[in-house]
C-alpha cells in the first residue's frame, strides 16, 4: 500500500484559519492549521502538534501529508465537508469573538485584542474570527468598496511600523493603492 498516491486538496480556511484537508469529492480527513510557531492537525482522534516544517516545505503540506498517512493506515476517519466558505460560516454564526478560542483570556491578550480590532476597523478590515495573536494567521475580510476578498493576514504586518501606516497594497486584486489611501485617514496624515 502506498500512501503517496492518495491525492488531497486544501479547502478554504474556516473562521479559526484551519484548512480542511479534502480527499475525493468532499471527504475531510482533518484540519491543518498554524498555531504560533507550530503546525497542528485536528482529526477524528483529537488535536496533535507537529512542530515546524522542514526547511523549504510548507506547513500546510507537512500537516496534510501527516493526515493522509494516518488515513491511509486506517487510524483516522473522514467526514463530509460541510462549510465551504469561512465568510459564509462567520456570517451565519454572527460576529467574531474578541479573542480566538485558543487564546487564554488574560488581561494582556484582551488588551492586545482590543488594540488589534480597533486598528483593523481604522483600516477597514473585518475579522472573521477572534484575535489569534499578532504573529498568527487571522481570517479577515477586506472592507474596501466593491471588494469581497477575504483570507488570512497577520496583525503584525497590518499594524504599521515606527508610526507609519501599513502598505496600501492589501492583497492582489484589491481596488488600487490610491483609492485605498483616499479612503483611510491614516494615510492622509
Ligand atoms: Zn480588497
Coordinates of N, CA and C and ligand atoms in Angstrom, one line a residue:
X1 N 0.9 -1.2 0.0 CA 0.0 0.0 0.0 C 0.9 1.2 0.0
X2 N 0.5 2.2 -0.9 CA 1.3 3.4 -0.9 C 0.4 4.6 -0.5
X3 N 0.8 5.4 0.4 CA 0.0 6.5 0.9 C 0.3 7.7 0.0
X4 N 1.4 7.7 -0.8 CA 1.7 8.8 -1.6 C 0.8 9.0 -2.8
X5 N 0.0 7.9 -3.1 CA -0.9 8.0 -4.3 C -2.2 8.7 -3.9
X6 N -2.5 8.9 -2.6 CA -3.7 9.5 -2.2 C -3.7 11.0 -2.3
X7 N -4.4 11.5 -3.3 CA -4.4 12.9 -3.6 C -5.3 13.6 -2.6
X8 N -4.9 14.8 -2.3 CA -5.7 15.7 -1.4 C -5.7 17.1 -1.9
X9 N -6.6 17.9 -1.4 CA -6.5 19.3 -1.7 C -6.9 20.0 -0.4
X10 N -6.5 21.3 -0.3 CA -6.9 22.1 0.9 C -8.1 22.9 0.6
X11 N -9.1 22.9 1.5 CA -10.3 23.7 1.3 C -10.0 25.2 1.8
X12 N -11.1 26.0 1.7 CA -10.9 27.3 2.3 C -10.8 27.3 3.8
X13 N -10.0 28.2 4.3 CA -9.9 28.2 5.8 C -11.2 28.5 6.5
X14 N -11.4 27.9 7.7 CA -12.6 28.3 8.4 C -12.3 29.6 9.3
X15 N -13.3 30.0 10.1 CA -13.1 31.2 10.9 C -11.9 31.2 11.8
X16 N -11.4 30.0 12.2 CA -10.2 29.9 13.0 C -9.0 29.7 12.2
X17 N -9.1 29.9 10.9 CA -8.0 29.8 10.0 C -7.4 28.3 9.9
X18 N -8.3 27.4 10.0 CA -7.9 26.0 9.8 C -8.4 25.5 8.5
X19 N -7.4 24.8 7.8 CA -7.7 24.4 6.4 C -8.2 22.9 6.4
X20 N -9.4 22.7 5.9 CA -9.8 21.3 5.7 C -9.0 20.6 4.7
X21 N -8.5 19.3 5.0 CA -7.7 18.5 4.1 C -8.7 17.5 3.5
X22 N -9.0 17.7 2.2 CA -10.1 17.0 1.5 C -9.5 15.9 0.5
X23 N -10.1 14.8 0.6 CA -9.8 13.7 -0.4 C -11.1 13.4 -1.1
X24 N -10.9 12.9 -2.3 CA -12.1 12.6 -3.2 C -12.9 13.8 -3.4
X25 N -14.2 13.7 -3.5 CA -15.0 14.8 -3.9 C -15.1 15.8 -2.7
X26 N -15.5 15.3 -1.5 CA -15.7 16.2 -0.4 C -15.6 15.5 1.0
X27 N -14.6 14.6 1.1 CA -14.4 13.9 2.3 C -13.2 14.6 3.1
X28 N -13.5 15.1 4.3 CA -12.5 15.8 5.1 C -11.8 14.8 6.0
X29 N -10.5 14.7 5.9 CA -9.8 13.7 6.8 C -9.2 14.4 8.1
X30 N -9.3 15.7 8.1 CA -8.9 16.5 9.2 C -8.6 18.0 8.8
X31 N -8.1 18.7 9.8 CA -7.8 20.1 9.5 C -6.4 20.4 9.8
X32 N -5.8 21.3 9.0 CA -4.4 21.7 9.2 C -4.4 23.1 9.6
X33 N -3.6 23.5 10.6 CA -3.6 24.9 11.0 C -2.3 25.2 11.7
X34 N -1.9 26.5 11.6 CA -0.8 27.0 12.3 C -1.2 27.6 13.6
X35 N -0.5 27.3 14.7 CA -0.8 28.0 15.9 C 0.6 28.5 16.4
X36 N 0.8 29.8 16.2 CA 2.0 30.4 16.6 C 3.2 29.7 15.9
X37 N 4.2 29.2 16.6 CA 5.3 28.6 15.9 C 5.1 27.2 15.3
X38 N 4.0 26.6 15.8 CA 3.8 25.2 15.3 C 2.7 25.0 14.3
X39 N 2.9 24.0 13.5 CA 1.7 23.5 12.7 C 1.0 22.4 13.5
X40 N -0.3 22.3 13.4 CA -1.1 21.3 14.1 C -2.1 20.7 13.2
X41 N -2.6 19.5 13.6 CA -3.7 18.9 12.9 C -4.8 18.6 13.9
X42 N -6.0 18.6 13.4 CA -7.1 18.1 14.1 C -7.7 17.0 13.3
X43 N -7.9 15.9 13.9 CA -8.5 14.8 13.1 C -9.5 14.0 14.0
X44 N -10.0 12.9 13.6 CA -11.0 12.2 14.4 C -10.6 11.7 15.8
X45 N -9.3 11.8 16.0 CA -8.8 11.4 17.3 C -8.4 12.5 18.2
X46 N -8.5 13.8 17.7 CA -8.2 14.9 18.5 C -7.1 15.8 17.8
X47 N -6.5 16.7 18.7 CA -5.5 17.6 18.1 C -4.1 17.1 18.4
X48 N -3.2 17.4 17.4 CA -1.8 17.0 17.5 C -0.9 18.1 17.0
X49 N 0.2 18.3 17.8 CA 1.1 19.3 17.4 C 2.2 18.6 16.6
X50 N 2.5 19.2 15.4 CA 3.5 18.6 14.5 C 4.8 19.4 14.6
X51 N 4.8 20.6 15.1 CA 6.0 21.4 15.1 C 6.2 22.2 13.8
X52 N 7.4 22.6 13.5 CA 7.7 23.4 12.3 C 8.0 22.5 11.2
X53 N 7.7 22.9 9.9 CA 8.0 22.1 8.8 C 9.5 22.1 8.5
X54 N 10.1 21.1 7.8 CA 11.5 21.1 7.4 C 11.7 22.3 6.5
X55 N 12.9 22.8 6.4 CA 13.2 23.9 5.5 C 12.8 23.7 4.1
X56 N 12.1 24.7 3.5 CA 11.7 24.5 2.1 C 10.3 23.9 2.0
X57 N 9.8 23.4 3.1 CA 8.5 22.7 3.0 C 7.4 23.6 3.6
X58 N 6.2 23.6 3.0 CA 5.2 24.4 3.6 C 4.5 23.7 4.7
X59 N 4.1 24.4 5.7 CA 3.5 23.8 6.9 C 2.2 23.1 6.5
X60 N 1.4 23.7 5.6 CA 0.1 23.1 5.2 C 0.4 21.7 4.6
X61 N 1.4 21.7 3.8 CA 1.7 20.4 3.1 C 2.2 19.3 4.1
X62 N 3.0 19.8 5.0 CA 3.5 18.8 6.1 C 2.3 18.3 6.9
X63 N 1.4 19.2 7.3 CA 0.3 18.8 8.1 C -0.7 17.9 7.3
X64 N -0.9 18.2 6.0 CA -1.8 17.5 5.2 C -1.2 16.1 4.9
X65 N 0.1 16.0 4.7 CA 0.7 14.7 4.4 C 0.6 13.8 5.6
X66 N 0.7 14.4 6.8 CA 0.6 13.6 8.1 C -0.8 13.0 8.1
X67 N -1.9 13.8 7.8 CA -3.2 13.3 7.8 C -3.5 12.2 6.8
X68 N -2.9 12.4 5.6 CA -3.1 11.4 4.6 C -2.5 10.1 5.0
X69 N -1.3 10.2 5.7 CA -0.6 8.9 6.1 C -1.5 8.2 7.2
X70 N -2.0 9.0 8.1 CA -2.9 8.4 9.2 C -4.1 7.8 8.6
X71 N -4.7 8.5 7.6 CA -5.9 8.0 7.0 C -5.6 6.7 6.2
X72 N -4.5 6.7 5.5 CA -4.2 5.5 4.7 C -3.9 4.3 5.6
X73 N -3.5 4.6 6.8 CA -3.2 3.5 7.7 C -4.4 3.1 8.5
X74 N -5.5 3.7 8.2 CA -6.8 3.4 8.9 C -6.9 3.9 10.3
X75 N -6.1 4.9 10.7 CA -6.0 5.3 12.1 C -7.0 6.5 12.4
X76 N -7.5 7.1 11.3 CA -8.5 8.2 11.5 C -9.6 8.0 10.4
X77 N -10.7 8.7 10.7 CA -11.9 8.6 9.8 C -12.2 9.9 9.2
X78 N -12.9 9.8 8.1 CA -13.2 11.1 7.3 C -14.7 11.5 7.6
X79 N -15.0 12.8 7.4 CA -16.3 13.2 7.5 C -16.6 14.1 6.2
X80 N -17.9 14.2 5.9 CA -18.2 15.0 4.8 C -18.0 16.5 5.0
X81 N -17.5 17.2 4.0 CA -17.3 18.6 4.1 C -18.6 19.4 4.3
X82 N -18.7 20.2 5.3 CA -19.9 21.0 5.4 C -19.8 22.4 5.0
X83 N -18.9 23.2 5.7 CA -18.8 24.6 5.4 C -17.8 24.7 4.2
X84 N -18.2 25.5 3.2 CA -17.3 25.7 2.1 C -16.8 27.1 2.1
X85 N -17.2 28.0 2.9 CA -16.8 29.3 2.9 C -16.7 29.9 4.4
X86 N -15.5 30.3 4.8 CA -15.4 30.8 6.2 C -16.2 32.1 6.3
X87 N -16.3 32.8 5.2 CA -17.1 34.1 5.3 C -18.6 33.8 5.5
X88 N -19.1 32.8 4.7 CA -20.5 32.4 4.9 C -20.7 31.9 6.3
X89 N -19.7 31.1 6.8 CA -19.8 30.5 8.1 C -19.8 31.6 9.2
X90 N -18.9 32.5 9.0 CA -18.8 33.6 10.0 C -20.1 34.4 10.0
X91 N -20.7 34.7 8.8 CA -21.9 35.4 8.8 C -23.1 34.7 9.3
X92 N -23.0 33.3 9.1 CA -24.1 32.5 9.6 C -24.1 32.5 11.2
X93 N -22.9 32.5 11.8 CA -22.9 32.4 13.2 C -22.8 33.7 13.9
X94 N -22.7 34.8 13.2 CA -22.7 36.1 13.8 C -21.3 36.7 13.9
X95 N -21.1 37.8 14.6 CA -19.8 38.5 14.7 C -18.8 37.6 15.4
X96 N -17.5 37.8 15.0 CA -16.4 37.0 15.6 C -16.3 37.4 17.0
X97 N -15.8 36.5 17.8 CA -15.4 36.8 19.2 C -14.2 37.7 19.3
X98 N -14.0 38.4 20.4 CA -12.8 39.3 20.6 C -11.6 38.5 20.5
X99 N -11.5 37.3 21.1 CA -10.3 36.5 21.2 C -10.6 35.2 20.5
X100 N -9.5 34.7 19.8 CA -9.6 33.3 19.2 C -9.8 32.3 20.4
X101 N -10.6 31.3 20.2 CA -10.9 30.4 21.3 C -9.6 29.7 21.9
X102 N -8.5 29.7 21.1 CA -7.3 29.1 21.7 C -6.5 30.1 22.6
X103 N -6.9 31.3 22.6 CA -6.2 32.4 23.3 C -6.7 32.5 24.7
X104 N -5.9 32.3 25.7 CA -6.3 32.5 27.1 C -6.8 33.9 27.4
X105 N -7.8 34.1 28.2 CA -8.4 35.4 28.4 C -7.6 36.1 29.5
X106 N -6.3 36.4 29.2 CA -5.5 37.2 30.2 C -5.7 38.7 29.9
X107 N -5.4 39.6 30.9 CA -5.5 41.0 30.6 C -4.7 41.4 29.4
X108 N -3.5 40.8 29.3 CA -2.6 41.2 28.2 C -3.2 40.8 26.8
X109 N -3.7 39.6 26.8 CA -4.4 39.2 25.5 C -5.6 40.0 25.1
X110 N -6.4 40.3 26.2 CA -7.6 41.1 25.9 C -7.2 42.5 25.5
X111 N -6.2 43.1 26.1 CA -5.8 44.4 25.7 C -5.2 44.4 24.3
X112 N -4.4 43.4 24.0 CA -3.9 43.2 22.6 C -5.0 43.1 21.6
X113 N -6.0 42.3 21.9 CA -7.1 42.0 21.0 C -7.9 43.3 20.7
X114 N -8.1 44.1 21.8 CA -8.9 45.4 21.6 C -8.1 46.3 20.7
X115 N -6.8 46.4 20.9 CA -6.0 47.3 20.1 C -6.0 46.8 18.6
X116 N -5.9 45.5 18.4 CA -5.9 45.0 17.1 C -7.2 45.2 16.4
X117 N -8.3 44.9 17.1 CA -9.6 45.2 16.5 C -9.8 46.6 16.1
X118 N -9.4 47.5 17.0 CA -9.5 49.0 16.7 C -8.7 49.4 15.5
X119 N -7.5 48.8 15.4 CA -6.6 49.1 14.3 C -7.2 48.6 13.0
X120 N -7.8 47.4 13.0 CA -8.4 46.8 11.8 C -9.6 47.7 11.4
X121 N -10.4 48.1 12.3 CA -11.5 48.9 12.0 C -11.1 50.2 11.3
X122 N -10.0 50.8 11.8 CA -9.5 52.0 11.2 C -9.0 51.8 9.7
X123 N -8.5 50.6 9.5 CA -8.1 50.2 8.1 C -9.1 49.4 7.3
X124 N -10.3 49.4 7.8 CA -11.4 48.8 7.1 C -11.2 47.3 6.7
X125 N -10.8 46.6 7.8 CA -10.7 45.1 7.7 C -11.8 44.6 8.7
X126 N -12.5 43.5 8.4 CA -13.4 42.9 9.3 C -12.9 41.5 9.7
X127 N -12.6 41.3 11.0 CA -12.1 40.0 11.4 C -13.3 39.0 11.3
X128 N -13.0 37.8 10.7 CA -14.0 36.7 10.6 C -13.8 35.7 11.8
X129 N -12.7 35.9 12.5 CA -12.5 35.1 13.7 C -11.9 35.9 14.8
X130 N -11.8 35.4 16.0 CA -11.2 36.2 17.1 C -9.7 36.4 17.0
X131 N -9.2 37.4 17.7 CA -7.7 37.7 17.7 C -6.9 36.5 18.1
X132 N -6.0 36.1 17.2 CA -5.2 34.9 17.5 C -3.8 35.2 18.0
X133 N -3.5 36.5 18.2 CA -2.1 36.9 18.5 C -1.6 37.6 17.2
X134 N -0.5 38.5 17.4 CA 0.0 39.3 16.4 C 0.6 38.5 15.2
X135 N 1.3 37.4 15.6 CA 2.1 36.7 14.6 C 1.4 35.4 14.2
X136 N 0.1 35.4 14.2 CA -0.6 34.1 13.8 C -1.6 34.5 12.7
X137 N -1.8 33.6 11.7 CA -2.8 33.9 10.6 C -4.1 34.2 11.2
X138 N -4.8 35.3 10.7 CA -6.1 35.7 11.2 C -7.0 35.9 10.0
X139 N -8.1 35.3 10.0 CA -9.0 35.4 8.8 C -9.7 36.8 8.8
X140 N -9.5 37.6 7.8 CA -10.0 38.9 7.7 C -10.7 39.1 6.3
X141 N -11.8 39.9 6.3 CA -12.5 40.3 5.1 C -12.1 41.7 4.8
X142 N -11.7 42.0 3.5 CA -11.4 43.3 3.1 C -12.6 44.2 3.0
X143 N -12.5 45.4 3.6 CA -13.7 46.3 3.7 C -13.7 47.4 2.6
X144 N -12.9 47.2 1.6 CA -12.9 48.2 0.5 C -14.2 48.1 -0.3
X145 N -14.7 49.2 -0.8 CA -15.9 49.1 -1.6 C -15.7 48.2 -2.8
X146 N -16.7 47.5 -3.1 CA -16.7 46.6 -4.3 C -15.6 45.5 -4.2
X147 N -15.1 45.2 -3.0 CA -14.1 44.2 -2.9 C -14.7 43.1 -1.9
X148 N -14.7 41.8 -2.4 CA -15.2 40.8 -1.5 C -14.2 39.8 -1.1
X149 N -12.9 40.2 -1.1 CA -11.8 39.3 -0.8 C -11.8 39.0 0.7
X150 N -11.5 37.8 1.1 CA -11.1 37.5 2.5 C -10.1 36.4 2.5
X151 N -9.3 36.4 3.6 CA -8.2 35.5 3.7 C -7.4 35.7 4.9
X152 N -6.3 34.9 5.1 CA -5.5 35.0 6.3 C -4.5 36.2 6.2
X153 N -4.4 37.0 7.2 CA -3.5 38.1 7.3 C -2.9 38.1 8.7
X154 N -1.7 38.8 8.9 CA -1.1 38.8 10.2 C -1.2 40.3 10.7
X155 N -1.7 40.4 12.0 CA -1.8 41.7 12.6 C -0.4 42.4 12.6
X156 N 0.6 41.6 12.8 CA 2.0 42.2 12.9 C 2.4 42.9 11.6
X157 N 1.7 42.5 10.5 CA 2.0 43.1 9.2 C 1.1 44.3 8.9
X158 N -0.1 44.3 9.6 CA -1.1 45.3 9.3 C -1.1 46.5 10.2
X159 N -0.3 46.4 11.3 CA -0.4 47.5 12.3 C 0.5 48.6 12.0
X160 N 1.4 48.5 10.9 CA 2.3 49.5 10.6 C 3.5 49.5 11.5
X161 N 4.5 50.3 11.1 CA 5.8 50.3 11.9 C 6.3 51.7 12.1
X162 N 6.9 51.9 13.2 CA 7.5 53.2 13.5 C 6.6 54.4 13.2
X163 N 5.3 54.3 13.6 CA 4.4 55.3 13.4 C 3.9 55.5 12.0
X164 N 4.4 54.6 11.1 CA 3.9 54.7 9.7 C 2.8 53.7 9.5
X165 N 1.8 54.0 8.6 CA 0.7 53.1 8.3 C 1.3 51.9 7.5
X166 N 0.5 50.8 7.5 CA 1.0 49.6 6.7 C 0.9 49.9 5.2
X167 N 1.5 49.0 4.4 CA 1.4 49.1 3.0 C 0.0 49.3 2.5
X168 N -0.2 50.1 1.5 CA -1.6 50.3 1.0 C -1.9 49.2 0.0
X169 N -0.9 48.3 -0.3 CA -1.2 47.1 -1.1 C -1.8 46.0 -0.2
X170 N -3.1 45.8 -0.2 CA -3.8 45.0 0.8 C -3.8 43.5 0.4
X171 N -4.0 43.3 -0.9 CA -4.0 41.9 -1.4 C -4.1 42.0 -2.9
X172 N -3.7 41.0 -3.6 CA -3.8 41.0 -5.1 C -5.3 41.2 -5.5
X173 N -5.6 42.1 -6.4 CA -6.9 42.2 -6.9 C -7.8 43.2 -6.2
X174 N -7.2 44.0 -5.2 CA -8.0 45.0 -4.5 C -8.2 46.2 -5.4
X175 N -8.8 47.3 -4.8 CA -9.2 48.4 -5.6 C -8.1 49.3 -6.1
X176 N -6.9 49.2 -5.6 CA -5.8 50.1 -6.1 C -5.3 50.9 -4.9
X177 N -4.0 51.1 -4.8 CA -3.4 51.8 -3.7 C -3.9 53.2 -3.5
X178 N -4.1 53.9 -4.6 CA -4.5 55.3 -4.5 C -5.9 55.4 -3.9
X179 N -6.8 54.6 -4.3 CA -8.1 54.6 -3.7 C -8.1 54.1 -2.3
X180 N -7.2 53.2 -1.9 CA -7.1 52.8 -0.5 C -6.7 54.0 0.3
X181 N -5.6 54.7 -0.2 CA -5.1 55.9 0.6 C -6.2 56.9 0.8
X182 N -7.0 57.1 -0.2 CA -8.1 58.1 -0.2 C -9.2 57.8 0.8
X183 N -9.3 56.5 1.1 CA -10.4 56.0 2.0 C -10.1 55.9 3.4
X184 N -8.7 55.9 3.7 CA -8.3 55.6 5.1 C -7.5 56.8 5.6
X185 N -8.0 57.4 6.7 CA -7.5 58.6 7.3 C -6.0 58.5 7.6
X186 N -5.6 57.3 8.1 CA -4.2 57.1 8.5 C -3.2 57.4 7.4
X187 N -3.6 57.3 6.1 CA -2.7 57.6 5.0 C -2.6 59.1 4.7
X188 N -3.5 59.9 5.3 CA -3.6 61.3 4.9 C -2.9 62.2 5.9
X189 N -2.2 61.6 6.9 CA -1.5 62.5 7.9 C -0.2 63.0 7.3
Ligands
LIG1 ZN1 -9.7 44.4 -1.1

